[in-house]
CSV table of C-alpha atoms in Angstrom, one decimal:
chain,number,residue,atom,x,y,z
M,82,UNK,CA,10.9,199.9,98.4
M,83,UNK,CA,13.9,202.3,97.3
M,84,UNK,CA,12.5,205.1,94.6
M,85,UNK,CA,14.4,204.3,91.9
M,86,UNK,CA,15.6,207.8,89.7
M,87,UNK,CA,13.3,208.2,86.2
M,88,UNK,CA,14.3,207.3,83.3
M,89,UNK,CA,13.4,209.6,80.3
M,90,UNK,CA,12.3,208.1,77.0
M,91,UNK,CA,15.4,208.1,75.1
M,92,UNK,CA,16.7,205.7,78.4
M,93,UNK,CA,14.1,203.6,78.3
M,94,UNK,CA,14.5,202.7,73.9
M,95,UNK,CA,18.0,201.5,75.6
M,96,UNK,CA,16.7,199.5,78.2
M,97,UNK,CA,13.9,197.8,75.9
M,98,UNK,CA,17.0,196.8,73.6
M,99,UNK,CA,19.0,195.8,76.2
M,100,UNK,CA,16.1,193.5,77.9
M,101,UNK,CA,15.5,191.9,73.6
M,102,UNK,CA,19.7,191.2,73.7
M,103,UNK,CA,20.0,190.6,77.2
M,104,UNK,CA,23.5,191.7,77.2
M,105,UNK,CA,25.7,194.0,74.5
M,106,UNK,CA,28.2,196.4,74.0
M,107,UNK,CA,27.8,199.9,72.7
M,108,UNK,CA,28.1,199.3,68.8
M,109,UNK,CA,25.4,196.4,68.9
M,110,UNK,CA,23.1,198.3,70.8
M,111,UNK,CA,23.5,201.0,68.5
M,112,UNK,CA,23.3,199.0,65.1
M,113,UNK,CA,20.1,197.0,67.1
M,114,UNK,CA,18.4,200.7,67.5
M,115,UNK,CA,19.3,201.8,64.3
M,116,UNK,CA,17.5,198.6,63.1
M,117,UNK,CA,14.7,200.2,64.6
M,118,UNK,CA,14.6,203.5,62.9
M,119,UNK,CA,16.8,204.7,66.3
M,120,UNK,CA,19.8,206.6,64.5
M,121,UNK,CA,22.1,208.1,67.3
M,122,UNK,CA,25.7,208.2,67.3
M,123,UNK,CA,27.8,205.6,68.9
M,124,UNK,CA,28.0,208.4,71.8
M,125,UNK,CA,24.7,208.9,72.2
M,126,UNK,CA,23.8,205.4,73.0
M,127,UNK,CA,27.1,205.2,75.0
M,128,UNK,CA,26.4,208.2,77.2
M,129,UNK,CA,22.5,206.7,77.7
M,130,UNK,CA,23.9,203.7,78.8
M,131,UNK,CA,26.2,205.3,81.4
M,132,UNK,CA,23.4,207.3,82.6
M,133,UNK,CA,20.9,203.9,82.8
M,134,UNK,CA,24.5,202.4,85.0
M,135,UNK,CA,24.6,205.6,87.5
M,136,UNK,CA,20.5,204.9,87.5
M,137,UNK,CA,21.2,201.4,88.7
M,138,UNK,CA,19.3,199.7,85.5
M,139,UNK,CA,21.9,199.0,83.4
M,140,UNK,CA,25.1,197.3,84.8
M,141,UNK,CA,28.4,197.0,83.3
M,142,UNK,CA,31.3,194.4,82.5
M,143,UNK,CA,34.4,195.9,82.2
M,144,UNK,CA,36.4,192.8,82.1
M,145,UNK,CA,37.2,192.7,77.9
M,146,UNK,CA,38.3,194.8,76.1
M,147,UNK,CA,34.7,196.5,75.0
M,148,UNK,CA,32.7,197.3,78.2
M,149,UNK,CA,29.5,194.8,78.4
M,150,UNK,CA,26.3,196.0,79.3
M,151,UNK,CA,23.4,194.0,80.8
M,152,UNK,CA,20.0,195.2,82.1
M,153,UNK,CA,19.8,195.4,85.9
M,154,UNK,CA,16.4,194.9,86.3
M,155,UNK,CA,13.5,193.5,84.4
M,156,UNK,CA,10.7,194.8,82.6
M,157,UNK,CA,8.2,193.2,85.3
M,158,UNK,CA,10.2,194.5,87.8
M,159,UNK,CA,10.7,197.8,86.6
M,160,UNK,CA,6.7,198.1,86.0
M,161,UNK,CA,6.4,197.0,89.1
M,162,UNK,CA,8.0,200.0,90.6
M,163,UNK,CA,6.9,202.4,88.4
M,164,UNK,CA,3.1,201.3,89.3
M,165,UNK,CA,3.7,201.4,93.0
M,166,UNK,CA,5.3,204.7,92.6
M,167,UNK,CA,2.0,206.1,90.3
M,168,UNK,CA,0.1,204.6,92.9
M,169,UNK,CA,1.6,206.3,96.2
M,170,UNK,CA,1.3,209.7,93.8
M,171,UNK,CA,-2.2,209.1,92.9
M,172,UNK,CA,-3.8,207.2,94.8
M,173,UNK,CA,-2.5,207.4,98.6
M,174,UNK,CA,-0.1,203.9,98.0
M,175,UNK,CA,-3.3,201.9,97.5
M,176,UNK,CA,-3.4,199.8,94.0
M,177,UNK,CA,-6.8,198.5,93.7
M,178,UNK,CA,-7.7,201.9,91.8
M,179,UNK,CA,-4.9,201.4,89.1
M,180,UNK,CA,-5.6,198.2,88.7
M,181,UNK,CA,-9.5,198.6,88.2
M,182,UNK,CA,-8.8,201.5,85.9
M,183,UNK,CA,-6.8,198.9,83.5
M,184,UNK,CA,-9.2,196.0,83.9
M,185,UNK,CA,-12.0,198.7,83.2
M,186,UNK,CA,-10.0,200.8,80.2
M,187,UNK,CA,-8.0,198.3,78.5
M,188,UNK,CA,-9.7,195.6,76.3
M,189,UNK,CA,-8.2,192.4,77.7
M,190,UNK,CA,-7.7,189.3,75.5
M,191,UNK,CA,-8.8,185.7,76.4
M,192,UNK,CA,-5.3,184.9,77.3
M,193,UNK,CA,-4.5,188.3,79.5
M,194,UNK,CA,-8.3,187.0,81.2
M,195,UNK,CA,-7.1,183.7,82.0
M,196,UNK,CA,-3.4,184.9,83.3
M,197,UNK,CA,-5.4,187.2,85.6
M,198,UNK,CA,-7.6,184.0,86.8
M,199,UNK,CA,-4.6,181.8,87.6
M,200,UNK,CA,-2.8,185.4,89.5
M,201,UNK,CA,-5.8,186.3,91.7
M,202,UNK,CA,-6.3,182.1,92.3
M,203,UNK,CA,-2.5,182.1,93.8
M,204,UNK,CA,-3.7,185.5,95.6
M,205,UNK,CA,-6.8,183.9,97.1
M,206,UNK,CA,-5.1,180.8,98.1
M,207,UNK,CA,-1.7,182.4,99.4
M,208,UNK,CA,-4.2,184.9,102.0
M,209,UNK,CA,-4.6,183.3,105.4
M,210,UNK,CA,-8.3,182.6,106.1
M,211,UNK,CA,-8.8,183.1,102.6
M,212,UNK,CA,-11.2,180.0,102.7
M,213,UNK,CA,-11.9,179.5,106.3
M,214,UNK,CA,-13.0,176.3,107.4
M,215,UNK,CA,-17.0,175.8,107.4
M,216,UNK,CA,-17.9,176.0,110.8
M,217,UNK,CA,-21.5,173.5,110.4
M,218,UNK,CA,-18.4,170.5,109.8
C-alpha cells in the first residue's frame, strides 16, 4: 500500500467539504466553509486545495474557465489508510488490536452492531475452510 503524505487539519475541513459537494471550485468551497463557521480567504482555501492536489487527494479540472476540484479518494478509503498506517506504527501491521480497542471503547448503536454482523458474515464466508465440511457426512 503506498504511504499517502498527511494531511493537517485545516486539509482535511477541505476534503470533508469536498467529499459533502463532490465536486467545486474555489469560491463554493469557500462560501460552503464559511457556512460552517470556516472564514478563510478565497486564497486560503485555494492554496489548501493545491496542496490536498500535490497530496494526491484532491484532483483538478482545468478544462473551464474556473479550475474544478473533486476529491480523489473517499472517506472509507482514506480511513482505510490512515488505520493501516496507525496500525503498522502501533501495533506491528496487525489490526485486530485497533479494532478491539473501538468495539471495546466506543458505544456502538444497534445499526453500527448489525453492519458489523453482516461485515464479519462476508468475512467468514469469503475465508477458505471457513466452514469445512463435517467429516462424520
Amino acid at each position: 500500500m503506498t504511504k499517502q503524505r498527511n494531511i493537517s487539519e485545516s486539509e482535511l475541513t477541505v476534503l470533508r467539504t469536498l467529499w459533502r459537494r463532490r465536486e467545486g471550485v474555489v469560491r463554493e468551497i469557500a462560501e460552503d466553509l464559511e457556512k460552517s463557521g470556516v472564514k478563510w480567504a478565497y486564497t486560503t482555501v485555494q492554496t489548501l486545495l493545491n496542496r490536498l492536489e500535490v497530496k494526491g487527494y484532491v484532483k483538478r479540472d482545468t478544462s473551464g474557465t474556473a479550475h474544478t476540484y473533486r476529491p480523489a479518494m473517499s472517506r472509507e478509503k482514506l480511513v482505510a489508510r490512515r488505520l493501516h498506517d496507525l496500525a503498522d506504527q502501533l501495533c506491528e501491521g496487525a489490526s485486530t488490536p485497533l479494532v478491539m480497542a473501538l468495539v471495546d471503547n466506543v458505544r456502538l448503536s444497534q445499526e453500527d452492531i448489525a453492519h458489523l454482523r453482516e461485515l464479519l458474515d462476508r468475512l467468514d464466508e469469503s475465508t477458505p475452510n471457513a466452514n469445512p465440511p463435517n467429516a462424520n457426512e
